[in-house]
Structure formats: C-alpha cells, structure tokens
Amino acid sequence: MVMLRRKAIRDIKENFGVYLACIIVIAIGLLLYTSMSIAVESMDKAQQEFYTETNFADGFITVTGYPENKVNSLTLLPGIDQVTGRIVKEVRIIDQEKNSNKYLKMVTLNKSNATQINQIKLIEGQLPRENQPEILVDPKFLEVNHLSIGDSIDLSIDGNQVPLYITGTGQSPEFIYIMRNAQDLYPSAEEFGIAYISLDTLKVLVKEKGQVNDIVFTLEEGVSFDSVKDNLQAELKPYGFRSIVPRKDQTSHSILTSEIKQIRTTTKTLPVVFLGVAAIILYTMLRRLIEQQRVSIGTLKAFGFTDLEIVLHYLSYPMVIGTTGGLLGGLSGIALSFPLTTMYRNFFALPGLKSEFSFKYLFISLALALVFSVLSGIKGSLDILRLEPAQAMRPPAPGTARKTLIEKFSWFWQSLSSQAQMGIRDVFRTPTRSVFNVVGIAVVYSLMTVSWSMQNMTDLLTVVQLEQVQTYDVKLQLSEPSPTGATKYAVAHDPGVSRVEPILEVPASLRNGWLKKEVALMGLAEGSRLYNILDKNGLRLEVPDHGILLSEHLAKSLNVSVGDIIYVESSLRRETISQKGENLLVTGVVPQYVGLNAFMKDTELQHFLRQGEISTAMLIKMDPAEVGAMKSKYQNASNVSSIESRKDTGAKIEKMMESFGFTVWLLAILGGICGFALIYNSSIISLSERKRELASLRVLGMTPREVLRVITSEQWTLYAFGVLLGIPMAFVLSMSMAQSMSNDMYSLPADLPPMALLGAAVGTAFSVLVAQSRAYYKIKSLPYVEILATRD
Amino acid sequence: MDILMEGKNLRKNYSTGEVEIEVLKGIDFQIFSGEFIVILGQSGSGKTTLLNIIGGMTQASIGELYYKEQPLHEIDDQQLTLYRRNEVGFVFQNYNLMPNLTVYENVRLVAEIAENPLSVLDILREVGLENWKDHFPAQLSGGQQQRVAIARAIVKNPELLLCDEPTGALDIQTGIQVLKALQKLNLNYHKTVIIITHNVEIAKMANRVFYLKDGLLDDVKVIEKPLCPEEITW
Ligand SMILES: Nc1ncnc2c1ncn2[C@@H]1O[C@H](COP(=O)(O)OP(=O)(O)OP(=O)(O)O)[C@@H](O)[C@H]1O
Ligand SMILES: [Mg+2]
C-alpha cells in the first residue's frame, strides 16, 4: 500500500497547519497531564518514603514541662508504640542588623538519632555532638542566609546569648513545609528555619531543667489516634498540657497532603479540558477529510480495496496526529516535570522529591493520544464506509434546502451582505460541527475568563486583606497569653503609637459531629479598628456579643451554618470537672480570604477560657518612621515572640499570589492557543469545503478580502454563540477553580467581575482574528483556475 | 462459448425522498467469455446503473445475477469486494482519479492490490501517457484524465473490463488509440469488455450491442463482422 501511504502524506502536507494545530492542542493537554502526574507521583512517593525512613510520628503533643525521665513510661499506655520527648524552642538570631527578625526553631535530638521518632536525615556534614555547642540547620535556611558549615550563629536562648556552630544540614519529616505559624502562609527561609541540637546540649541552656515540652509518639499497628488521645491528655494534664494533634492535622503534613490532593484533582481536570478541545478539532477535521474524500473512498471500494484497508488508511491520519502529539506532549511533559519539581522543592523540603525520565508516562501519554485520536477517526469514517461504492462515488444528497431559522428574521437577513448570508447559512447547515465549534469556543472563552478573574481576584485579595482587614501597622506577638492592661499601657506610650488594640488568639478545636477542625480562635475587642471582619459586601461587621463567627471555608468544612451549634475546645481553657469544652452558637458566617479563623468577642472568649482579661498580641497603629525603633526595642524582650509590620505581611501575601500569577497566565496563553487552533481548523474546513464556491467568487472578480468575509461571518456567528455559552461555563469553572485552589491558609472568592467577561471576550476575539489572518493568506493563494478546471 | 455472466429479471429502485423510481425494470441477458459488448441508450436510460450492478458496485433490488455460475445477488459485502478486486476493471464516467497522486501513482495504486497486474509503464505507454506519468490529475486535460482512468482499469489485468464512456472526452486519434488497447486486451488475452457509449460508430467494433431504453433491454444486435478501431471514424 505504498501509494495509499503516499496519498496520506500528501494530504497531510496539504493541510499541515490544521494537523499541526491539532497536534499542539493534544500536546498541551498531555504536557500538563504528564508533568503534573510525574511531579505529584514523585511528591507522593517521596513523602511516603521519607516518613517510613525517618519514622514519622502519629501524634504531636505540646506541654509546659514534662519530666524527661517519665517520657518512656508513656509507652506503657495502651496503643502507644514509641515516644520521644524533646525540647522545642523558638529562638531569635542575634544579628548585626538592628531590626532583623530572624528565628530558629530549636528541636532536640535524642542520644541516638537512629532509634527516635522523626529522625533527622543528614544532608550534609555531621550530626551535632552531645554537650557541644553544635547545631544542624535545614538546608534552605543555610543557603538563603549565605551560611556555610562551620559558621557560628548567635542565638538568644532564654535571655542568654549563645553562639552555636553549624555542623551540617538535615531534614525532618516534621518540617517539610516550614512555616513559623499558620498566619505566615508561606515559607520564608530568610527569617525562619529549623535547627537540630542534641538534647543534652540544649537542656542546660534553657531554664526548665530536666523537662521536655514537646512529645511525639507513634501508634501500635491498627490503633486509632482518637483511642489514645484521652489517656494521654489525662496523663499530661498536671504538667501543663497544651495541645495534642494527630498526624493529619500537623501543619507541614496537612499542607503537603492537601497540595498533593489538589495537584491530583487538577491533573484529572485541566488536561481533560484541553484534550476535549483537541477532540473537537480532530473530530471535525477528520470528518471533513472523510466527507471530502467521499468519491475517493467510493473509488477505492470500487477497485476492490477492502473496508479494513480503507479504514486503516484513514486511521493513519489520526495515528500520525496521535503519535506525534503523544510523543511531543509526553516528552515535553517529562521535560517540564523537572522545573516543576524544582519549584515544588522551593516549598517542600522533601529529600526524595525529584523528577526523572518516565517511560511509564511517555507510554501513557502516547497511548492516551492514540486511543483518543483513533476513536475520533473511527467515529468519523464508519458512516461513509457503510455506503456501497456506486453510492459513495456520487455526491451526497443535498440536505433539504429549507430556509434556516435565521432567514425568517427577514429584516435582519436582508441587511446582511451576500457573503455574510452564505457564511451564516453554513453555520446552520452543518449543525453538529457548529455545535462542536461553539462548545470549543465556549471552553476557550471560559478558560480565559477564569484566568482573567483569578488575576483580578488575587489582586483584590491582597488589597482587601491589607487595606481593609489587617489595618494595623505592627503586630506585637506576645510569647505567652498575658494580662492585657499592663502591656497595652506600656505599648501605648511608645513613640509614634497612635492606637493599640489587644487581640486574643488561641488554638481551638471546633467540632460538629465527626467533622473537626483545628483553628486559631480570635477574640476581638468591641469596636476594634485594626483587625476588621468584613461581610460579603465588604462592610465592616461588629463581632456579636455572644456566640461564634466562622469563616466561610471553615463553616463549609465543618458543614455548619448560622444557627447551628458547634462544640469548641481549647487547651488554654481552665477546666472544671470533666468539662473540656462548650457548645457555642454559630452567629455568623463571614468571608475570609487569608487564614482560617473563628471569631468571638474578646470578653466572650475570655469568659469561655475561664481566664481574666488576657491577650496574645497587640495590634498597633503608628508612625511608620518609628517602626524600626519599635522592632529593636522589643526584639530582645522575653515576653515578645515576634514583631511583624504590615510591610512584611504584604510582602508575604504578594509572594504567595505571585505563584498563582504564573499559573493563571499560562492558562490564558494555553487557552488562546486552543482558541486559535479551533478557529484555524474551522477556517480551513470551510475553505476546503467551499473551494469551488470561493474560487468562483474570485473568478467573478471579488478580492480575497471580500471572499474571506464568507468565512469570517460564519466564524463570528460561532464566536457569538460560543461566548454566550461560555458565560455560564465560566461561572461554574471559576467557582470550582476557586474551591480547588482554596485551602486552610487562604480561600479565593469565586467572583467574576464584568471586566473578566469582557477581557476574555476580547482575548478570544483576538485568537479568532489571528486564525482568520492565516485563512486570508490561504485565500490569497487559492489556485482558483485550477480548482475550477478539475472534476471532483 | 462459455457463459461468463447471466442476469435474470434485474430491477433497480431508488428512493429519493418520497418518490420511488424504478431505473431498471427487469433486464435479462447473458454475456459470454471473451465478448466485446457495447451498451447504447439515451441519457438516463439506466446504462450506468446496469454496469454498476454488473461490476458489483451496487446490487440489484430484485433479480438474479450469476458470474461464473456464482450468484452475485446472494453474496455478502466482503465477497463482493473480492469480486471487484480480482475480477473487474472499471472506467468511471467521471474518471474519479485520486487528486493528489500522480498519473503513475494512480495506476500503481490499483496495481498494488491486483493478483497479477500488468506493468504500469507498459500500460501508460499504450494509452500514450508515458511522458505525463509524473503529472497530477489537475495538470491534465479531460482526455488525458480519461486515459489515466482507462490505464487504471487495464493494469489489473481483469477478467471483466467495464468502461463507462471511455472515449467521451477524446478526439478521434486518441479515441482510436484507447479502443485499440481495449480490443487488444479482448482479442489477445480473451478478456470480456463491456463499453457504454453514445457513439454509434464504436458499436460497430462489438460482438453484440445492447440497446437500453427506459430501464429495459429493448434490443440486442449481434454483429457478424466487428470492425477494427482503425476502420471506424466519427
Ligand atoms: N443513486 C441514485 N439515486 C437516485 N437516482 C439515481 C441514482 N443513480 C441513478 N439514478 C437515476 O437513475 C436514472 C438512470 O441513471 P444512469 O446513471 O443509470 O443513466 P445513464 O443511462 O448512465 O445516463 P447517462 O448516459 O447520462 O450517463 C437517472 O434518472 C438517475 O437520476
Ligand atoms: Mg451513465
């Protein structure tokens, strides 16, 4: 069948642009699929392996002070397998720079790293020795702060300045995503890192001698966390029990896990959208090819080519497309997975996280592309094969020459040019293809809308958060909950301070049935101005005197709404007989973009905690010029754990949003390419179907531009319907995007501003125009005399 | 002489929308091996339809058709394909060349599936196209295209050669050249040839002439002494 092969090659060459467009769209879909799949698979595998290798804990406990020599006895509790007691302490780095704000979280290591829970994986250098001023730091901290092994850093530990030497770098399964606290959103290695130190070394440097303040444990096989929780809590009660958290709620683990989950979902949806558009292009193209070759097919049949031979010949077109698209998509996806995993490595300190050449995904991608192309091909070719050769060689019976619907609006119809009439009639004459194209344009349009609105959303979010919600200039975080009066008084008299508001943030666990969430419960003062809760319309909302307010995302994950009752517990609550928590009425659900909080009036919260007037931070409005002075004043104070200015927060939020920006633009550009491919394909189809008609128009003396109008009027009609259909699709898509991108740290509002709808319409129109300009060149070079000279 | 083909009461209906038209209204005929037959008849009388049925391009609505004693009206699609592939060479009224294959490739395309094809180049020489073999159909005149179509039918070296107006677009000289090629196949290789034509002169070459009228075989005329192509003119 050499000749048939030659025919296929010439056919493809003739309409190379369309095939290329199709290949590119398939490749884009597979590129996304492959790169994300490889990244997520590696992430998942690295996580599992790292956890196993380092014996990652099942539970995490914080206490005020538990005797070191009693730690081992906790293993006697039923269900507990291993226990490790540690001192975990956040210390400030003493720097030459005046108002630097760098912290290290010191985590102690047992005598033998090999037997403990949460072992440290040594990346470089050596483990710190016992009773030596030596530490291990996380590699990112070392790198970002331009430190090297052997350097010493000065730390302020419980009031003393202690120089410690860096002996190497290491990573722990506990700190894969390194964040100082949940409000930070984003790892920031310049300011915060993890240091590992021998327990013997640290315990003489801290004031609590012979005690640990942090306990991690593993469970025996098959034992659930909840079944050991109460026993542990009871045992630790007398030692200042603070919190007990299962692995699934541990910050680093839950962020990593939810990220993996989110990429997984995206991997399953986004590529499907692109492959869907590719399917539309491929199907309409093959359909057109086969319809146009009706006579050729009939002739082949007449000469005795078997159906199988003919089908295989026509499947060679989609097979070329599938193979090329699959290989291209698979290979470029594998290539992209390298920078992608590198990007994830910036967020996640996972030693095994790396990409490698994956035959598996190359194969999957090839197989996907082939199956999918061949299916469209088969679908497109079977009908004609059913015809007997005598029938196939005759031109198809014309569709009934009824007037199309639109022609009935005669005043509108008459006002159109005859080229427009030809084009529009065609839209209605080939309904299946038109519907496909409309759907394709709608998809492209909604992709663009979403990327446009995401851009808008993230900008909005930053502005709202910094200018309307967190209106303070400085937040002074206290190291422990302290009586409000004295602190507030002291701060209020600092230079430049114009307003001080206390705020009480306590860890709390909220429960509705089996649904449970650990959050920071925020107590706000009456009439507070420096932290505002906004309602849906962006108006400030006073916290009600009673009950509890939940953020939307929180309410959704607890499945509660206004008027429901939730059960609230907090480790800061002074317990009376067996009353660990209390049922509280949900008095409101409010939007919250950054953070995941519940809110109460401060007096109400203090009452709930059975504490007096206490607070955990001071929000300060002040002269920006004095911020530096304030920072240096308090950074050594033992009762202040951190000072954060609005500028720092803004920088953090912006940095986080930047990581969206890239995705969003990528999506818009890929959407544009799809739109171009779709319209280009449809112009080529119209062109080749109406070669004769258009050639006669040229012979009659029309300019290429006038002839083009036949095609463009068809396409603008499709475009108009596509945008109409695209608007509701955009709403659904942006809602689900916002939902899938929201997590416990931030939630994106599902909002489609008119600008986004308009912008996307312009963007889609642009890709239509680009595609049409290609069609224009084709018309210009149309060999009209030759076309009219040959018989079909 | 052996009977190669036999048709009994062949009828063909087409339904176009609501109306059903009967194109062939019961045709009986016999064709002998090695015959040269010409079908004459007015436009629309059903010539092409009859030839299509004979060639296995379509099946009669009613009636029986035997080829070498095998019933063609009872066989399935697959066997009909084999019949077309191995037994029949067809020249279509409107050529039906593959537009993006060259002259040579168009002929070779068919040669590739034939059981014992003739040499492509020999055939092209015979129809006078050896110098045009690398041209595409669009670069040829109507008559040249027609000759490619004939070459394509001959190259298979089929038992049965069916030609729907093979000389319609040709001038006398090339027409005669083509007819000579057909007659050579008929006489030297004992192939059966059936030609549809409007040209009464060509009928003089035939062993028998079928006159078709309104879907019926109106008359069959036996010609005692068929002429050579050189002897006819139009
Ligand atoms: N597939 C079809 N569907 C409907 N009608 C058909 C079909 N094929 C042929 N006909 C009709 O059958 C009649 C005979 O057609 P046919 O092609 O056999 O005529 P013909 O004798 O070959 O004419 P000509 O000399 O013009 O080629 C015509 O009226 C034609 O319209
Ligand atoms: Mg005819």
mmCIF file with all atom_site columns, N, CA, C and O in Angstrom, chain A residues 352-379:
data_model
loop_
_atom_site.group_PDB
_atom_site.id
_atom_site.type_symbol
_atom_site.label_atom_id
_atom_site.label_alt_id
_atom_site.label_comp_id
_atom_site.label_asym_id
_atom_site.label_entity_id
_atom_site.label_seq_id
_atom_site.pdbx_PDB_ins_code
_atom_site.Cartn_x
_atom_site.Cartn_y
_atom_site.Cartn_z
_atom_site.occupancy
_atom_site.B_iso_or_equiv
_atom_site.pdbx_formal_charge
_atom_site.auth_seq_id
_atom_site.auth_comp_id
_atom_site.auth_asym_id
_atom_site.auth_atom_id
_atom_site.pdbx_PDB_model_num
ATOM 1   N N  . GLY A 1 352 ? 13.509  13.231 48.748 1.00 0.00 ? 352 GLY A N  1
ATOM 2   C CA . GLY A 1 352 ? 13.372  12.367 47.570 1.00 0.00 ? 352 GLY A CA 1
ATOM 3   C C  . GLY A 1 352 ? 12.640  13.015 46.415 1.00 0.00 ? 352 GLY A C  1
ATOM 4   O O  . GLY A 1 352 ? 12.400  12.374 45.401 1.00 0.00 ? 352 GLY A O  1
ATOM 5   N N  . LEU A 1 353 ? 12.266  14.289 46.566 1.00 0.00 ? 353 LEU A N  1
ATOM 6   C CA . LEU A 1 353 ? 11.457  14.930 45.543 1.00 0.00 ? 353 LEU A CA 1
ATOM 7   C C  . LEU A 1 353 ? 12.307  15.300 44.341 1.00 0.00 ? 353 LEU A C  1
ATOM 8   O O  . LEU A 1 353 ? 13.053  16.259 44.367 1.00 0.00 ? 353 LEU A O  1
ATOM 9   N N  . LYS A 1 354 ? 12.216  14.508 43.294 1.00 0.00 ? 354 LYS A N  1
ATOM 10  C CA . LYS A 1 354 ? 12.945  14.841 42.080 1.00 0.00 ? 354 LYS A CA 1
ATOM 11  C C  . LYS A 1 354 ? 12.254  14.163 40.914 1.00 0.00 ? 354 LYS A C  1
ATOM 12  O O  . LYS A 1 354 ? 11.547  13.179 41.063 1.00 0.00 ? 354 LYS A O  1
ATOM 13  N N  . SER A 1 355 ? 12.478  14.741 39.742 1.00 0.00 ? 355 SER A N  1
ATOM 14  C CA . SER A 1 355 ? 11.848  14.160 38.578 1.00 0.00 ? 355 SER A CA 1
ATOM 15  C C  . SER A 1 355 ? 12.845  13.263 37.873 1.00 0.00 ? 355 SER A C  1
ATOM 16  O O  . SER A 1 355 ? 14.054  13.423 38.026 1.00 0.00 ? 355 SER A O  1
ATOM 17  N N  . GLU A 1 356 ? 12.327  12.312 37.154 1.00 0.00 ? 356 GLU A N  1
ATOM 18  C CA . GLU A 1 356 ? 13.224  11.545 36.305 1.00 0.00 ? 356 GLU A CA 1
ATOM 19  C C  . GLU A 1 356 ? 12.481  11.147 35.042 1.00 0.00 ? 356 GLU A C  1
ATOM 20  O O  . GLU A 1 356 ? 11.254  11.200 34.985 1.00 0.00 ? 356 GLU A O  1
ATOM 21  N N  . PHE A 1 357 ? 13.264  10.775 34.034 1.00 0.00 ? 357 PHE A N  1
ATOM 22  C CA . PHE A 1 357 ? 12.662  10.393 32.772 1.00 0.00 ? 357 PHE A CA 1
ATOM 23  C C  . PHE A 1 357 ? 11.719  9.227  33.017 1.00 0.00 ? 357 PHE A C  1
ATOM 24  O O  . PHE A 1 357 ? 12.097  8.232  33.617 1.00 0.00 ? 357 PHE A O  1
ATOM 25  N N  . SER A 1 358 ? 10.476  9.374  32.586 1.00 0.00 ? 358 SER A N  1
ATOM 26  C CA . SER A 1 358 ? 9.499   8.345  32.920 1.00 0.00 ? 358 SER A CA 1
ATOM 27  C C  . SER A 1 358 ? 8.956   7.683  31.664 1.00 0.00 ? 358 SER A C  1
ATOM 28  O O  . SER A 1 358 ? 8.180   8.269  30.923 1.00 0.00 ? 358 SER A O  1
ATOM 29  N N  . PHE A 1 359 ? 9.381   6.462  31.415 1.00 0.00 ? 359 PHE A N  1
ATOM 30  C CA . PHE A 1 359 ? 8.845   5.712  30.279 1.00 0.00 ? 359 PHE A CA 1
ATOM 31  C C  . PHE A 1 359 ? 7.367   5.453  30.481 1.00 0.00 ? 359 PHE A C  1
ATOM 32  O O  . PHE A 1 359 ? 6.591   5.429  29.545 1.00 0.00 ? 359 PHE A O  1
ATOM 33  N N  . LYS A 1 360 ? 7.017   5.266  31.743 1.00 0.00 ? 360 LYS A N  1
ATOM 34  C CA . LYS A 1 360 ? 5.626   4.979  32.046 1.00 0.00 ? 360 LYS A CA 1
ATOM 35  C C  . LYS A 1 360 ? 4.724   6.104  31.519 1.00 0.00 ? 360 LYS A C  1
ATOM 36  O O  . LYS A 1 360 ? 3.756   5.854  30.818 1.00 0.00 ? 360 LYS A O  1
ATOM 37  N N  . TYR A 1 361 ? 5.068   7.350  31.853 1.00 0.00 ? 361 TYR A N  1
ATOM 38  C CA . TYR A 1 361 ? 4.200   8.435  31.437 1.00 0.00 ? 361 TYR A CA 1
ATOM 39  C C  . TYR A 1 361 ? 4.327   8.744  29.958 1.00 0.00 ? 361 TYR A C  1
ATOM 40  O O  . TYR A 1 361 ? 3.375   9.206  29.328 1.00 0.00 ? 361 TYR A O  1
ATOM 41  N N  . LEU A 1 362 ? 5.488   8.475  29.396 1.00 0.00 ? 362 LEU A N  1
ATOM 42  C CA . LEU A 1 362 ? 5.621   8.643  27.955 1.00 0.00 ? 362 LEU A CA 1
ATOM 43  C C  . LEU A 1 362 ? 4.666   7.669  27.275 1.00 0.00 ? 362 LEU A C  1
ATOM 44  O O  . LEU A 1 362 ? 3.957   8.005  26.330 1.00 0.00 ? 362 LEU A O  1
ATOM 45  N N  . PHE A 1 363 ? 4.642   6.470  27.804 1.00 0.00 ? 363 PHE A N  1
ATOM 46  C CA . PHE A 1 363 ? 3.777   5.441  27.239 1.00 0.00 ? 363 PHE A CA 1
ATOM 47  C C  . PHE A 1 363 ? 2.301   5.802  27.433 1.00 0.00 ? 363 PHE A C  1
ATOM 48  O O  . PHE A 1 363 ? 1.512   5.745  26.499 1.00 0.00 ? 363 PHE A O  1
ATOM 49  N N  . ILE A 1 364 ? 1.964   6.200  28.662 1.00 0.00 ? 364 ILE A N  1
ATOM 50  C CA . ILE A 1 364 ? 0.570   6.566  28.939 1.00 0.00 ? 364 ILE A CA 1
ATOM 51  C C  . ILE A 1 364 ? 0.129   7.690  28.016 1.00 0.00 ? 364 ILE A C  1
ATOM 52  O O  . ILE A 1 364 ? -0.956  7.659  27.432 1.00 0.00 ? 364 ILE A O  1
ATOM 53  N N  . SER A 1 365 ? 1.019   8.661  27.876 1.00 0.00 ? 365 SER A N  1
ATOM 54  C CA . SER A 1 365 ? 0.672   9.827  27.083 1.00 0.00 ? 365 SER A CA 1
ATOM 55  C C  . SER A 1 365 ? 0.485   9.446  25.613 1.00 0.00 ? 365 SER A C  1
ATOM 56  O O  . SER A 1 365 ? -0.462  9.875  24.948 1.00 0.00 ? 365 SER A O  1
ATOM 57  N N  . LEU A 1 366 ? 1.361   8.587  25.127 1.00 0.00 ? 366 LEU A N  1
ATOM 58  C CA . LEU A 1 366 ? 1.250   8.113  23.757 1.00 0.00 ? 366 LEU A CA 1
ATOM 59  C C  . LEU A 1 366 ? -0.037  7.311  23.585 1.00 0.00 ? 366 LEU A C  1
ATOM 60  O O  . LEU A 1 366 ? -0.793  7.499  22.625 1.00 0.00 ? 366 LEU A O  1
ATOM 61  N N  . ALA A 1 367 ? -0.292  6.439  24.554 1.00 0.00 ? 367 ALA A N  1
ATOM 62  C CA . ALA A 1 367 ? -1.467  5.580  24.454 1.00 0.00 ? 367 ALA A CA 1
ATOM 63  C C  . ALA A 1 367 ? -2.741  6.419  24.503 1.00 0.00 ? 367 ALA A C  1
ATOM 64  O O  . ALA A 1 367 ? -3.662  6.226  23.703 1.00 0.00 ? 367 ALA A O  1
ATOM 65  N N  . LEU A 1 368 ? -2.768  7.388  25.420 1.00 0.00 ? 368 LEU A N  1
ATOM 66  C CA . LEU A 1 368 ? -3.931  8.267  25.530 1.00 0.00 ? 368 LEU A CA 1
ATOM 67  C C  . LEU A 1 368 ? -4.195  8.967  24.205 1.00 0.00 ? 368 LEU A C  1
ATOM 68  O O  . LEU A 1 368 ? -5.312  8.965  23.690 1.00 0.00 ? 368 LEU A O  1
ATOM 69  N N  . ALA A 1 369 ? -3.125  9.567  23.665 1.00 0.00 ? 369 ALA A N  1
ATOM 70  C CA . ALA A 1 369 ? -3.274  10.329 22.431 1.00 0.00 ? 369 ALA A CA 1
ATOM 71  C C  . ALA A 1 369 ? -3.750  9.430  21.295 1.00 0.00 ? 369 ALA A C  1
ATOM 72  O O  . ALA A 1 369 ? -4.606  9.819  20.503 1.00 0.00 ? 369 ALA A O  1
ATOM 73  N N  . LEU A 1 370 ? -3.207  8.227  21.245 1.00 0.00 ? 370 LEU A N  1
ATOM 74  C CA . LEU A 1 370 ? -3.557  7.324  20.153 1.00 0.00 ? 370 LEU A CA 1
ATOM 75  C C  . LEU A 1 370 ? -5.001  6.854  20.267 1.00 0.00 ? 370 LEU A C  1
ATOM 76  O O  . LEU A 1 370 ? -5.762  6.938  19.308 1.00 0.00 ? 370 LEU A O  1
ATOM 77  N N  . VAL A 1 371 ? -5.347  6.383  21.451 1.00 0.00 ? 371 VAL A N  1
ATOM 78  C CA . VAL A 1 371 ? -6.693  5.861  21.658 1.00 0.00 ? 371 VAL A CA 1
ATOM 79  C C  . VAL A 1 371 ? -7.712  6.914  21.267 1.00 0.00 ? 371 VAL A C  1
ATOM 80  O O  . VAL A 1 371 ? -8.655  6.686  20.512 1.00 0.00 ? 371 VAL A O  1
ATOM 81  N N  . PHE A 1 372 ? -7.427  8.110  21.766 1.00 0.00 ? 372 PHE A N  1
ATOM 82  C CA . PHE A 1 372 ? -8.333  9.189  21.620 1.00 0.00 ? 372 PHE A CA 1
ATOM 83  C C  . PHE A 1 372 ? -8.400  9.686  20.171 1.00 0.00 ? 372 PHE A C  1
ATOM 84  O O  . PHE A 1 372 ? -9.475  9.920  19.640 1.00 0.00 ? 372 PHE A O  1
ATOM 85  N N  . SER A 1 373 ? -7.278  9.713  19.477 1.00 0.00 ? 373 SER A N  1
ATOM 86  C CA . SER A 1 373 ? -7.311  10.130 18.067 1.00 0.00 ? 373 SER A CA 1
ATOM 87  C C  . SER A 1 373 ? -7.981  9.070  17.222 1.00 0.00 ? 373 SER A C  1
ATOM 88  O O  . SER A 1 373 ? -8.780  9.374  16.338 1.00 0.00 ? 373 SER A O  1
ATOM 89  N N  . VAL A 1 374 ? -7.631  7.821  17.493 1.00 0.00 ? 374 VAL A N  1
ATOM 90  C CA . VAL A 1 374 ? -8.165  6.756  16.665 1.00 0.00 ? 374 VAL A CA 1
ATOM 91  C C  . VAL A 1 374 ? -9.680  6.636  16.850 1.00 0.00 ? 374 VAL A C  1
ATOM 92  O O  . VAL A 1 374 ? -10.419 6.417  15.896 1.00 0.00 ? 374 VAL A O  1
ATOM 93  N N  . LEU A 1 375 ? -10.128 6.866  18.083 1.00 0.00 ? 375 LEU A N  1
ATOM 94  C CA . LEU A 1 375 ? -11.574 6.831  18.316 1.00 0.00 ? 375 LEU A CA 1
ATOM 95  C C  . LEU A 1 375 ? -12.283 7.903  17.491 1.00 0.00 ? 375 LEU A C  1
ATOM 96  O O  . LEU A 1 375 ? -13.297 7.626  16.844 1.00 0.00 ? 375 LEU A O  1
ATOM 97  N N  . SER A 1 376 ? -11.729 9.118  17.506 1.00 0.00 ? 376 SER A N  1
ATOM 98  C CA . SER A 1 376 ? -12.353 10.167 16.689 1.00 0.00 ? 376 SER A CA 1
ATOM 99  C C  . SER A 1 376 ? -12.324 9.762  15.230 1.00 0.00 ? 376 SER A C  1
ATOM 100 O O  . SER A 1 376 ? -13.259 10.033 14.482 1.00 0.00 ? 376 SER A O  1
ATOM 101 N N  . GLY A 1 377 ? -11.230 9.136  14.812 1.00 0.00 ? 377 GLY A N  1
ATOM 102 C CA . GLY A 1 377 ? -11.085 8.732  13.421 1.00 0.00 ? 377 GLY A CA 1
ATOM 103 C C  . GLY A 1 377 ? -12.111 7.687  13.034 1.00 0.00 ? 377 GLY A C  1
ATOM 104 O O  . GLY A 1 377 ? -12.759 7.786  11.997 1.00 0.00 ? 377 GLY A O  1
ATOM 105 N N  . ILE A 1 378 ? -12.274 6.709  13.886 1.00 0.00 ? 378 ILE A N  1
ATOM 106 C CA . ILE A 1 378 ? -13.221 5.639  13.586 1.00 0.00 ? 378 ILE A CA 1
ATOM 107 C C  . ILE A 1 378 ? -14.633 6.206  13.518 1.00 0.00 ? 378 ILE A C  1
ATOM 108 O O  . ILE A 1 378 ? -15.389 5.952  12.592 1.00 0.00 ? 378 ILE A O  1
ATOM 109 N N  . LYS A 1 379 ? -14.912 7.045  14.521 1.00 0.00 ? 379 LYS A N  1
ATOM 110 C CA . LYS A 1 379 ? -16.228 7.669  14.579 1.00 0.00 ? 379 LYS A CA 1
ATOM 111 C C  . LYS A 1 379 ? -16.489 8.418  13.272 1.00 0.00 ? 379 LYS A C  1
ATOM 112 O O  . LYS A 1 379 ? -17.590 8.375  12.735 1.00 0.00 ? 379 LYS A O  1
#
